Coordinates of C-alpha atoms and ligand atoms in Angstrom, one line a residue:
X4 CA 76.3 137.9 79.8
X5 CA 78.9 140.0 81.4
X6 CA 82.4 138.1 82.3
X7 CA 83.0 137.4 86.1
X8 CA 85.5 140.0 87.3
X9 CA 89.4 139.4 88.6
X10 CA 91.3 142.0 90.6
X11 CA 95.0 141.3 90.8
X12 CA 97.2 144.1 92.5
X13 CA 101.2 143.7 92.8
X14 CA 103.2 146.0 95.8
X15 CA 103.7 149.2 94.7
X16 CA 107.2 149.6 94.6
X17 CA 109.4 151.8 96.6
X18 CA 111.2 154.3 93.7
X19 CA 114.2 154.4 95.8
X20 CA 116.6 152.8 93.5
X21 CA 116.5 150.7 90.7
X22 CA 114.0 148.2 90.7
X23 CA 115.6 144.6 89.7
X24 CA 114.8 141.5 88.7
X25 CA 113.3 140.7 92.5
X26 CA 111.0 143.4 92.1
X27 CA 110.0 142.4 88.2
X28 CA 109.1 139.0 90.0
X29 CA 106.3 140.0 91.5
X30 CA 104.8 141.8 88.4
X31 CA 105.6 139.4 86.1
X32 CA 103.8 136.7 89.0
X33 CA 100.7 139.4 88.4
X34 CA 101.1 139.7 84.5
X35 CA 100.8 136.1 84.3
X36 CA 97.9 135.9 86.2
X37 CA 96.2 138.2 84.5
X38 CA 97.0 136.9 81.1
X39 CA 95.5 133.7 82.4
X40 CA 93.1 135.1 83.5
X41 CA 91.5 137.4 80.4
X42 CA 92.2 133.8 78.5
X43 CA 90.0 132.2 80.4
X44 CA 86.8 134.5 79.9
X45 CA 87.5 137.3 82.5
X46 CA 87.2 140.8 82.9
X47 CA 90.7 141.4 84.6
X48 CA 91.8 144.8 86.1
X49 CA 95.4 144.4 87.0
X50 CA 97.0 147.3 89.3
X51 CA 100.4 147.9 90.1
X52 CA 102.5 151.4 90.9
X53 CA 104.6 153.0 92.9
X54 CA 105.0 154.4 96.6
X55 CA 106.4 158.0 96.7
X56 CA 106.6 159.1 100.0
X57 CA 108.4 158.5 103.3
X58 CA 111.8 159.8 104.5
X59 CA 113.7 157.3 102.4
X60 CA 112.9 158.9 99.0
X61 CA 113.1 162.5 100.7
X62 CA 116.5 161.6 102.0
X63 CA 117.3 160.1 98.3
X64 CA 116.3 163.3 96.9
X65 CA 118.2 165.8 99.3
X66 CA 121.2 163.1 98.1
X67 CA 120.6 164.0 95.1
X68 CA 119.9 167.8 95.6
X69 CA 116.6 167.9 94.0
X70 CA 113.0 167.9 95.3
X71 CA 111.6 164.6 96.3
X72 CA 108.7 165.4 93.6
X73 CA 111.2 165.7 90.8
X74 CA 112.7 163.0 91.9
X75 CA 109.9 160.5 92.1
X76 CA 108.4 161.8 89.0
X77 CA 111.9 160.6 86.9
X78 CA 111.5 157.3 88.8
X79 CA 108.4 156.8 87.7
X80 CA 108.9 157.4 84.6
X81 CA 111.6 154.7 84.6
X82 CA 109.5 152.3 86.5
X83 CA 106.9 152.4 83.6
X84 CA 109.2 151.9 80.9
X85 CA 110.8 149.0 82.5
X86 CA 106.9 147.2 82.6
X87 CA 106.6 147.9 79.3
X88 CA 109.8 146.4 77.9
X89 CA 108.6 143.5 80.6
X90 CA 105.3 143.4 78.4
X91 CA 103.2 143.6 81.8
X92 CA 99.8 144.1 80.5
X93 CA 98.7 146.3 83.8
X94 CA 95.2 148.7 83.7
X95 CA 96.6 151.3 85.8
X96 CA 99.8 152.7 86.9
X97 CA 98.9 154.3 91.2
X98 CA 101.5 156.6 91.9
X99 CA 100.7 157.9 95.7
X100 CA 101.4 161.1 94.7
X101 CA 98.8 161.4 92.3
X102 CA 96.0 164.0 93.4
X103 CA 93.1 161.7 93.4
X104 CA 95.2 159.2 95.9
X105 CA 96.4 162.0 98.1
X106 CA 92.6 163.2 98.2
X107 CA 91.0 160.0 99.1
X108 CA 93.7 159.1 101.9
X109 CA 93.1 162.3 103.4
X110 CA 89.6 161.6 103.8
X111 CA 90.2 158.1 104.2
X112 CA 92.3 159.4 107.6
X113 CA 89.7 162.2 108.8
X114 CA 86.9 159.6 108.7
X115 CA 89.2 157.3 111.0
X116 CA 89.9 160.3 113.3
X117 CA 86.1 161.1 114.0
X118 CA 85.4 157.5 114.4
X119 CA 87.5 157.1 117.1
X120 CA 89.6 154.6 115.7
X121 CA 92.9 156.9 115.3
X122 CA 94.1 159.2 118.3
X123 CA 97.1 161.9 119.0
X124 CA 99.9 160.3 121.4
X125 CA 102.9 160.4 121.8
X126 CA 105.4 157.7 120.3
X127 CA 108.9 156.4 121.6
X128 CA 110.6 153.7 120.0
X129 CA 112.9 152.9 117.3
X130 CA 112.3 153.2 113.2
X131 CA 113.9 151.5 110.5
X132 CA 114.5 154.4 107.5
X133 CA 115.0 151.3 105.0
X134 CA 112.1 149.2 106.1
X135 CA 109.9 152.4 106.9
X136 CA 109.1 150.1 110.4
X137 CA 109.0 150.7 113.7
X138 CA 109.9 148.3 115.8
X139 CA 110.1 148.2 120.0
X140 CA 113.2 147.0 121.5
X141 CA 112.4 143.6 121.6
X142 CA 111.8 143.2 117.9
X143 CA 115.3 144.4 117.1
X144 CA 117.9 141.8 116.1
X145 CA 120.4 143.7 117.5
X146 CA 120.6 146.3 119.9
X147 CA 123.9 148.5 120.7
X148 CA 124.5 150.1 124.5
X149 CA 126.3 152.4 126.3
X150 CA 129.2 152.0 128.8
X151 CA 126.2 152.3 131.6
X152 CA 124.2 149.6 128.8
X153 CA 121.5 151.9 128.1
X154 CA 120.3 151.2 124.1
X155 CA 121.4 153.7 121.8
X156 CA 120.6 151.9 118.6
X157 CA 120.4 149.1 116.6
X158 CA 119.2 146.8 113.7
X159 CA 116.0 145.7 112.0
X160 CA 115.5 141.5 111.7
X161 CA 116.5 143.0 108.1
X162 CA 120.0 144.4 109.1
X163 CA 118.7 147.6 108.3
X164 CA 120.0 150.3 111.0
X165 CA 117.1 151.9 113.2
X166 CA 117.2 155.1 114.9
X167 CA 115.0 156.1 118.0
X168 CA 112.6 158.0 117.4
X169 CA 110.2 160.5 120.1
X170 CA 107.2 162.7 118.3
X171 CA 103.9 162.9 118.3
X172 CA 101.8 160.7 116.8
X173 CA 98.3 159.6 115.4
X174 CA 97.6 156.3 116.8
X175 CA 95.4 153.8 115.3
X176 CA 93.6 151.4 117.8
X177 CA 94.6 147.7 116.0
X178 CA 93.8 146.2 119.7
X179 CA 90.6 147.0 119.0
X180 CA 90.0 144.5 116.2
X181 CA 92.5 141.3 117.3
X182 CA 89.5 139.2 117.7
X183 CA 87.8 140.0 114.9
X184 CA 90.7 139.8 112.5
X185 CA 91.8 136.2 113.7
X186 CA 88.0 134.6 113.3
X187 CA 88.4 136.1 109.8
X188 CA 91.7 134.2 109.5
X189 CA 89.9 131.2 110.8
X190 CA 86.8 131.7 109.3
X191 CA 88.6 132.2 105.8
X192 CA 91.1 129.3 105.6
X193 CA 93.1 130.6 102.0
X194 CA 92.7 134.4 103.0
X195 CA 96.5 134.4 103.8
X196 CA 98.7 132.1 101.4
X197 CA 101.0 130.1 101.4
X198 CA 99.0 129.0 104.8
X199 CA 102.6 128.7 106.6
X200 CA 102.9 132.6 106.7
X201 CA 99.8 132.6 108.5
X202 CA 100.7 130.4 111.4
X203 CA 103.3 133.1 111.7
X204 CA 101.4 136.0 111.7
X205 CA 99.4 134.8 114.6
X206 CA 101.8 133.6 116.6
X207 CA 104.6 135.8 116.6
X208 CA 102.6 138.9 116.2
X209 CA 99.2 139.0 116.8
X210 CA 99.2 136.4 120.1
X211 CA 102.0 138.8 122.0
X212 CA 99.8 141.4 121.5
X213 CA 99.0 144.0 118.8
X214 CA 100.1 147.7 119.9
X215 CA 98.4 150.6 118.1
X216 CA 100.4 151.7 115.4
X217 CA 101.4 155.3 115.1
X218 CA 100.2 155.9 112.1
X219 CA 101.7 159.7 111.3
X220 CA 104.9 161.3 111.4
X221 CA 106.0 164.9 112.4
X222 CA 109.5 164.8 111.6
X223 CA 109.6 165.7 107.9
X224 CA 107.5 166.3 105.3
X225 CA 107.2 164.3 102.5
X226 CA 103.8 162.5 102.7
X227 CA 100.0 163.3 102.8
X228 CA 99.0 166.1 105.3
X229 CA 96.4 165.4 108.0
X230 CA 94.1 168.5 107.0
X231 CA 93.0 168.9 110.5
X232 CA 96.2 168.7 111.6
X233 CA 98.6 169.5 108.5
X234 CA 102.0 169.1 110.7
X235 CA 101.7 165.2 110.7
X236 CA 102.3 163.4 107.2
X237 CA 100.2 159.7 107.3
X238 CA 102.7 157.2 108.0
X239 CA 104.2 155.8 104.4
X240 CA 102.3 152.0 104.9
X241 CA 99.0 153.6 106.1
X242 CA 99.3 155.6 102.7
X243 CA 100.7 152.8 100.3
X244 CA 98.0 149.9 101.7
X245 CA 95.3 152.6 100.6
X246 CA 96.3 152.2 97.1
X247 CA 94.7 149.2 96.6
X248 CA 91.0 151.0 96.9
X249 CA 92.1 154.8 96.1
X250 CA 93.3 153.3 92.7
X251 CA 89.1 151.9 91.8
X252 CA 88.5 155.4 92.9
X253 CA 87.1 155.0 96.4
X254 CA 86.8 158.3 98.2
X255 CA 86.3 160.1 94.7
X256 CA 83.2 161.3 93.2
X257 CA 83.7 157.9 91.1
X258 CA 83.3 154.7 92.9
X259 CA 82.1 153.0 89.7
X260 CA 85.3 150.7 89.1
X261 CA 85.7 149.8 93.4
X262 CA 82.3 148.7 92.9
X263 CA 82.9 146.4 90.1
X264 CA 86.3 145.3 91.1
X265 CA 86.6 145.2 94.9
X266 CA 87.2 142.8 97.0
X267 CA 90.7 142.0 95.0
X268 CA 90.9 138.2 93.9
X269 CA 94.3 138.0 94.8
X270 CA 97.1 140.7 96.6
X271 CA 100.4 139.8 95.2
X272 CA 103.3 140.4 97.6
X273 CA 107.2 139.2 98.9
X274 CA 107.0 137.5 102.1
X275 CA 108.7 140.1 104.3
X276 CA 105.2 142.2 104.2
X277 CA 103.1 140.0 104.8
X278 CA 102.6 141.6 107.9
X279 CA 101.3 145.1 106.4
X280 CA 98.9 143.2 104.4
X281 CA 97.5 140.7 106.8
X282 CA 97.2 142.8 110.2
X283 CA 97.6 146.2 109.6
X284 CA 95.6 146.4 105.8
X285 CA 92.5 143.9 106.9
X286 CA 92.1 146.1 110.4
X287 CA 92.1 149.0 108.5
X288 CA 89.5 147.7 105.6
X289 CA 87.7 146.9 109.2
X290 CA 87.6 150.2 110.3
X291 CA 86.6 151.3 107.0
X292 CA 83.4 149.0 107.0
X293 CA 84.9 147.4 104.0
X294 CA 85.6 143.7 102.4
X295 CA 88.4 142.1 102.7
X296 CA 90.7 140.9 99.8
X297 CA 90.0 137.3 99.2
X298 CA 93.6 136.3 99.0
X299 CA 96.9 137.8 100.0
X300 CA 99.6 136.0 99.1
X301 CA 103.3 136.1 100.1
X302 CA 105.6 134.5 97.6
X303 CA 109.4 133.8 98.1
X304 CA 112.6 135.7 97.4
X305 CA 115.2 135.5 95.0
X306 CA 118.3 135.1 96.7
X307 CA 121.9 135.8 95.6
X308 CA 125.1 133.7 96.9
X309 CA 124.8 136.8 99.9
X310 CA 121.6 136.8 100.8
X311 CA 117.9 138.3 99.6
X312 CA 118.4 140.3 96.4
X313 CA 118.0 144.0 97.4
X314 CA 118.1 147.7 96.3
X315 CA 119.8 149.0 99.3
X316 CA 122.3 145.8 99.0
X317 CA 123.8 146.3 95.8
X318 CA 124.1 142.4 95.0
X319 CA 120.8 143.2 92.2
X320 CA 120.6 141.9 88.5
X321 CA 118.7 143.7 86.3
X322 CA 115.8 142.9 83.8
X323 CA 116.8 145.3 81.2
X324 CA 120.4 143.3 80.8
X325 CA 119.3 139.5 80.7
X326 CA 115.9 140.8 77.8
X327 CA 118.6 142.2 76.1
X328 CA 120.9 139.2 75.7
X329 CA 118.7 136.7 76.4
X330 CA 115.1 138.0 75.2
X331 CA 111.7 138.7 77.2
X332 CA 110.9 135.1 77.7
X333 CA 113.9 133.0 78.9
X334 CA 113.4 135.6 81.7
X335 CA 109.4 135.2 82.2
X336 CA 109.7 131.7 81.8
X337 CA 112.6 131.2 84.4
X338 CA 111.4 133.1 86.7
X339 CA 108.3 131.0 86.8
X340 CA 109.5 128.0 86.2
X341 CA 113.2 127.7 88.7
X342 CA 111.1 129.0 91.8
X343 CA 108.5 127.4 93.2
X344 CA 105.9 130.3 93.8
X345 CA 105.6 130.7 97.9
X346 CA 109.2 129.4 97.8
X347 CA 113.2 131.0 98.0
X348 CA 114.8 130.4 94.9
X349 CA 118.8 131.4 94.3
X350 CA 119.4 132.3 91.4
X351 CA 122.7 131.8 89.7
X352 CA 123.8 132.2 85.9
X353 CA 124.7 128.2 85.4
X354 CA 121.0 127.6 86.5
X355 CA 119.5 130.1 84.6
X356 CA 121.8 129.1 80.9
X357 CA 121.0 125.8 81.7
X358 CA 117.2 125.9 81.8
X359 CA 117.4 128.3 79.0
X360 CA 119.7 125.5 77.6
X361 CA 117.7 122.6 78.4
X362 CA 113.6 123.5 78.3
X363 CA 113.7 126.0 76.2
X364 CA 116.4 125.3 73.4
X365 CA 116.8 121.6 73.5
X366 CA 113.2 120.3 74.4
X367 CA 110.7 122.2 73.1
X368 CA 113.1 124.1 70.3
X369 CA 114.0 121.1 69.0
X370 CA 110.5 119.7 69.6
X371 CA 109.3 122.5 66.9
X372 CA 112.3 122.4 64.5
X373 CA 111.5 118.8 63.9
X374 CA 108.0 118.6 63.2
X375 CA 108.5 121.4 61.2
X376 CA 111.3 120.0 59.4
X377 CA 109.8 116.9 58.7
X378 CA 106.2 117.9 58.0
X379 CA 108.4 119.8 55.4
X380 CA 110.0 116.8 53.9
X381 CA 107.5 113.7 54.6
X382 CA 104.0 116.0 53.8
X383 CA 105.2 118.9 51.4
X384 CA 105.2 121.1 54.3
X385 CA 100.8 120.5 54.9
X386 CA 99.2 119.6 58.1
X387 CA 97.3 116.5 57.7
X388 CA 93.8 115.8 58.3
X389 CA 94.0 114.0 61.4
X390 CA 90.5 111.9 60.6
X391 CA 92.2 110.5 57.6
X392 CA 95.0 109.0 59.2
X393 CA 95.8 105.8 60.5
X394 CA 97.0 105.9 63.7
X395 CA 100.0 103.9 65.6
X396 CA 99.8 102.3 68.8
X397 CA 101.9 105.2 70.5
X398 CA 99.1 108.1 69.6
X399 CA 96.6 106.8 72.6
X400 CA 99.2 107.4 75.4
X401 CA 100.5 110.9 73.8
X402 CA 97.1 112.1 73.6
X403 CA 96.4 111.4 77.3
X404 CA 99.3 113.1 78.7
X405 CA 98.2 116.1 76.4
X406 CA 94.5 116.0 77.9
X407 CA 96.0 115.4 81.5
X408 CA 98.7 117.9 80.9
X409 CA 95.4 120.8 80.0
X410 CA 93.3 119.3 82.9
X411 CA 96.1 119.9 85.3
X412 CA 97.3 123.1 84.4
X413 CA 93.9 125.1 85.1
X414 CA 94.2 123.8 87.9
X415 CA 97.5 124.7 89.1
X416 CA 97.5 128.2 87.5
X417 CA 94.4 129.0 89.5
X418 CA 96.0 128.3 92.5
X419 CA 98.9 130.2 91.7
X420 CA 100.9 126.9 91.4
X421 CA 103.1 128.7 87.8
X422 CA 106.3 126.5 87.9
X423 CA 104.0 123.2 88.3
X424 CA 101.5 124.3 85.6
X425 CA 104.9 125.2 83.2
X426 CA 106.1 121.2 84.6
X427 CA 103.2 120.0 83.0
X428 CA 103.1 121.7 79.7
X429 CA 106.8 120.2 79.7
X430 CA 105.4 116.8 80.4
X431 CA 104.0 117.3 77.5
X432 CA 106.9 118.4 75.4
X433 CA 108.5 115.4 76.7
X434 CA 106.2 113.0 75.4
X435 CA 105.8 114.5 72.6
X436 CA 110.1 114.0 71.8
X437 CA 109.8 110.7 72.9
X438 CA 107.2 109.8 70.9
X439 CA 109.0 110.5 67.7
X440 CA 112.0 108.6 68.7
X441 CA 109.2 105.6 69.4
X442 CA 107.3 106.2 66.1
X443 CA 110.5 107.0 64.0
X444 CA 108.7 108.8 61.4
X445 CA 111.8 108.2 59.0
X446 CA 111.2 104.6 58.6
X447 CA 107.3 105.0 58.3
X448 CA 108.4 107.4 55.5
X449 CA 109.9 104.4 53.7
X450 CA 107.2 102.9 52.6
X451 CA 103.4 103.8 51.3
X452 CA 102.1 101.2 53.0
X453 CA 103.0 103.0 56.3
X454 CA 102.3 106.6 54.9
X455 CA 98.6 107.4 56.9
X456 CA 100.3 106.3 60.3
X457 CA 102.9 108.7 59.1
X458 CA 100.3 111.7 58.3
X459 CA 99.3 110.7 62.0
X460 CA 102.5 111.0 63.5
X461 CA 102.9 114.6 62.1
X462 CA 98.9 115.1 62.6
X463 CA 100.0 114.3 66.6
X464 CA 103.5 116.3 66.6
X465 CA 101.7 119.8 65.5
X466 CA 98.4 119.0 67.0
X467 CA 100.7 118.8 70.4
X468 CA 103.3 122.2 69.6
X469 CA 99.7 123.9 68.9
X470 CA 98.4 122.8 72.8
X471 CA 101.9 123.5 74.1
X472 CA 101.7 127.1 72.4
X473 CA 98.2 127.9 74.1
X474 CA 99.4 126.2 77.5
X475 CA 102.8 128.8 77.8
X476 CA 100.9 131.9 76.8
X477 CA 100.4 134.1 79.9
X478 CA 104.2 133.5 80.7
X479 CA 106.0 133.5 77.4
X480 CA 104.5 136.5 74.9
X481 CA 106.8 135.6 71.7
X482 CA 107.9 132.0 71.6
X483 CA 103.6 131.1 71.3
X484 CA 103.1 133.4 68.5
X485 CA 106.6 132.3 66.9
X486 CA 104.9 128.7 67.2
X487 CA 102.2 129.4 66.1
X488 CA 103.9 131.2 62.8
X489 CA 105.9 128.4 61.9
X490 CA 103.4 125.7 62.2
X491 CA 101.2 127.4 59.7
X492 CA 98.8 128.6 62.2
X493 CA 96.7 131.6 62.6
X494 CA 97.7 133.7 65.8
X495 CA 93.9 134.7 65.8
X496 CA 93.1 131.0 66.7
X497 CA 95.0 131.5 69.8
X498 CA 92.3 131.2 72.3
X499 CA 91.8 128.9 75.1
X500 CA 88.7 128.0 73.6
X501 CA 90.3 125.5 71.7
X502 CA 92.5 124.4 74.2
X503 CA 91.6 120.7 74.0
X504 CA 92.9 118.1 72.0
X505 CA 91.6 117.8 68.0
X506 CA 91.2 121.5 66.9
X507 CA 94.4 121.6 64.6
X508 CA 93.3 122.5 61.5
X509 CA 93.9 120.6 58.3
X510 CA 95.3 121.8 55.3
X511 CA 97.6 124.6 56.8
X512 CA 101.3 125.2 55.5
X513 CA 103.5 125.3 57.9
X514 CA 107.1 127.3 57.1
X515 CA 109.7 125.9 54.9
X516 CA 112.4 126.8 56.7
X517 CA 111.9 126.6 60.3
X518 CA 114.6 129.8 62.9
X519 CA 115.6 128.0 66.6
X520 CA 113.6 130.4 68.6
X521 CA 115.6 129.6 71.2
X522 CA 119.2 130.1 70.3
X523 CA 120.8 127.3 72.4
X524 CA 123.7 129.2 74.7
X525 CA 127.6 128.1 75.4
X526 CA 127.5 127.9 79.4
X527 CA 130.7 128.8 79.8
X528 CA 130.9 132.4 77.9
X529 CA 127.8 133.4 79.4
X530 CA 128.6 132.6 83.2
X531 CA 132.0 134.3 82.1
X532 CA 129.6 137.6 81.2
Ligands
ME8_29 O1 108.0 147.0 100.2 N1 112.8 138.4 95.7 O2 108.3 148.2 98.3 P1 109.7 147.6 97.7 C1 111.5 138.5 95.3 N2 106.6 150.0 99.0 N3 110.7 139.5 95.4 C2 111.3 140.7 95.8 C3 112.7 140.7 96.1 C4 113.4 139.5 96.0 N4 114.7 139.5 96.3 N5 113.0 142.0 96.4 C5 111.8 142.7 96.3 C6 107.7 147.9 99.4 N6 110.8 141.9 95.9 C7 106.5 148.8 99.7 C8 105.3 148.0 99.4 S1 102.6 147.8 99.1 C9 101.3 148.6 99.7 C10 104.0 148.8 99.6 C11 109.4 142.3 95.6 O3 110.1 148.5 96.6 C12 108.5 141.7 96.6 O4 107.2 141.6 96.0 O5 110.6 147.3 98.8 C13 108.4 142.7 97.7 O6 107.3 142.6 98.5 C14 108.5 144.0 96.9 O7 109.3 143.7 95.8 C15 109.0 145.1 97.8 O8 109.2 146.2 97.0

């Protein structure tokens, strides 16, 4: 039988700057997903890339005093090395540069042109470089005058400086499809997620109004070419949204993986564009006769003590510093677990030591260095046969918070819910510490009459390390296998299949000498750093 299929898609990132550990948010959001996903029996295509053209990267480049193209292609370059020391475990790499996207948008935009959905005009207003936006007066947050108080500039709600702009312009006609877009919303209650954003999509944008959106650009270069009208480049959103179906190959000669994989399961994206992705890239997949995604979802930022963590801001921290002192999953796992997803988070260094500190080192480190330790010295270093065991009156209540912990965390992982499903692996790890301070191994070790309640104990301990191991998987892609290594397990058995209670296998020796794998940190010298 042939799995069901899962399409998860991230932004594609703008290469003008380094990306940070905002940006590696998102992806690592995806990668998780995805890893869940192939776990749990499906055939996962996982996209993510990067968005090449616009005047922002051509003004980067001429900073630079190269060609945007050479400048783009180093990016990328960098882009793709930084997701594979991040371990994301993406099927494709888009780059809107690449021919086959270039093609297929500029088909894509001749189509919507003889249609009658997109017309030449003429566009006024003001345009955000930094936000590649347009906004009309009234969207501005700020607007500066003239001694007669005429507007001759101003900001974007992102502080970003706009400029007025006067060209001509391809329109497309999003007036045309208001209705139809908000019975979809209504018709498809989780289409836009969390459901907050989507209260504010209506009513601050589409309610007022939709204008057309100019949808082309005369005033430089860098972009795709209208062939019928090569003087206009297509507007840098109008090309980026398309990568979501130019990447399965629609409008090439090979539509085999869109067919298989579109509509996406879920669309991956930071709250502040939410508005490309629910108005502008559903009308368009309207006007291009095609299904919608099933979910879009807008997740939160990572703030700093001066606001949303930005390229253009300069207040950015970088993956590639906290892997290398801290190691690939303190970052997944914090990440995942310190923000809510949907929610802000701030980060700061005291949180960040001290979950790294507390979860990681202290309870489930310690969790594994003592069952491994004492399975070392109470059972010659064997994993007992849990059917020959006697059990104590604590093993009932530990093995229900292990089956509830499981039953919850599909759950919450399916609905994109990653810092509760990691809570309730931890409710796990908990129970599991406290039940050796209830059980205390050390005195059932004292005498033989208590030695098959002991076995049990240890039985439990591993049995619920090996279930903690399978549960952290798509976020953490060492600590599992490291488990796994040191309780005497075989990485191959690391399935979900056997992620239920009673499949530890008996017999197995489990290391003599069990490494922290996570090193526990001194707070203060690593705030200090
Ligand atoms: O917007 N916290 O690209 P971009 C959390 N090219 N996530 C953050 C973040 C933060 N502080 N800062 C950035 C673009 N992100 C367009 C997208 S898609 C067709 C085109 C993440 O390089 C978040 O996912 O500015 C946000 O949406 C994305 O990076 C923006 O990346």
């Amino acid at each position: 039988m042939s799995k069901p299929t899962f399409y998860v898609t991230t932004p594609i990132y703008y290469p003008s700057g380094k990306l940070h550990i905002g940006n590696a948010y998102t992806t690592i959001a995806a990668d998780v997903l995805a890893r869940y996903k192939r776990l749990t029996g499906y055939d996962v295509f996982f996209l993510t890339g990067t968005d090449e053209h616009g005047l922002k990267i051509e003004q980067k480049a001429d900073a630079l005093g190269i060609t945007p193209q050479a400048y783009v292609d180093g990016m990328a370059a960098q882009i793709k090395q930084l997701w594979k020391m991040l371990e994301i475990t993406n099927d494709k790499f888009i780059r809107t540069t690449d021919k086959e996207h270039v093609a297929a948008v500029q088909k894509i935009v001749e189509r919507l042109i003889k249609q009658g959905d997109v017309y030449l005009g003429e566009y006024t207003g003001w345009y955000s470089v930094e936000d590649e936006e347009y906004f009309t007066e009234s969207q501005l947050a700020e607007v500066y005058r003239d001694k007669d108080g005429k507007v001759i500039g101003g900001k974007a709600p992102s502080g970003h400086e706009v400029k007025l702009v006067h060209e001509p312009s391809y329109f497309f006609k999003m007036s045309k499809y208001t209705d139809r877009l908000l019975k979809y919303y209504d018709e498809h209650p989780d289409f836009i997620q969390p459901a907050s954003r989507k209260t504010e999509m209506i009513n601050n944008f589409i309610k007022p109004g939709l204008e057309d959106l100019a949808m082309s650009r005369t005033s430089f270069n860098w972009g795709v070419p209208i062939p019928s009208d090569p003087k206009h480049v297509v507007y840098v959103w109008v090309d980026a949204l398309l990568n979501y179906i130019t990447a399965l190959g629609y409008g090439s000669a090979n539509q085999d993986l869109f067919d298989k994989y579109w509509p996406a399961d879920v669309q991956l994206i930071g709250k502040e564009i939410v508005r490309f992705h629910t108005i502008y890239w559903p009308i368009i997949l309207f006007a291009l006769d095609l299904p919608l995604p099933k979910k879009i979802y807008g997740h939160g930022w990572l703030v700093m003590k001066d606001g949303k963590m930005s390229k253009s801001k300069g207040n950015a921290i970088y993956p590639e510093m906290i892997v290398k002192r801290y190691g690939l999953d303190a970052l997944r796992y914090y990440l995942m677990r310190a923000i809510p997803f949907g929610n802000d988070g701030i980060f700061t260094p005291e949180d960040f030591i001290d979950r790294i500190n507390f979860d990681l080192a202290n309870d489930l480190g310690n969790l594994l260095n003592r069952t491994v330790a004492m399975i070392n010295k109470y059972d010659g270093g064997v994993l007992p046969d849990l059917s020959q065991t006697e059990p104590t009156k604590f093993d009932a209540d530990l093995e229900q918070v292990a089956k509830d912990a499981i039953a919850k965390y599909g759950d919450l992982m399916d609905n994109l819910q990653f810092s509760d499903a990691l809570d309730a692996a931890w409710k796990l790890v908990a129970r599991a510490n406290k039940y050796i301070d209830e059980t205390e191994p050390w005195n059932l070790a004292k005498t033989p009459a208590t030695k098959k309640q002991l076995d049990s104990v240890m039985g439990h301990l591993a049995e619920s390390l090996r279930l903690i191991a399978l549960l952290i998987q798509p976020v953490m892609t060492h600590a599992p296998k490291q488990m796994f290594e040191q309780l005497g397990l075989d990485p191959a058995i690391d399935e979900q299949e056997t992620l239920e209670w009673g499949h530890l296998p008996a017999g197995n020796k489990v290391v003599e000498q069990g490494t922290p794998i996570f090193p526990r940190l001194d707070a203060e010298e690593e705030v200090a750093y």
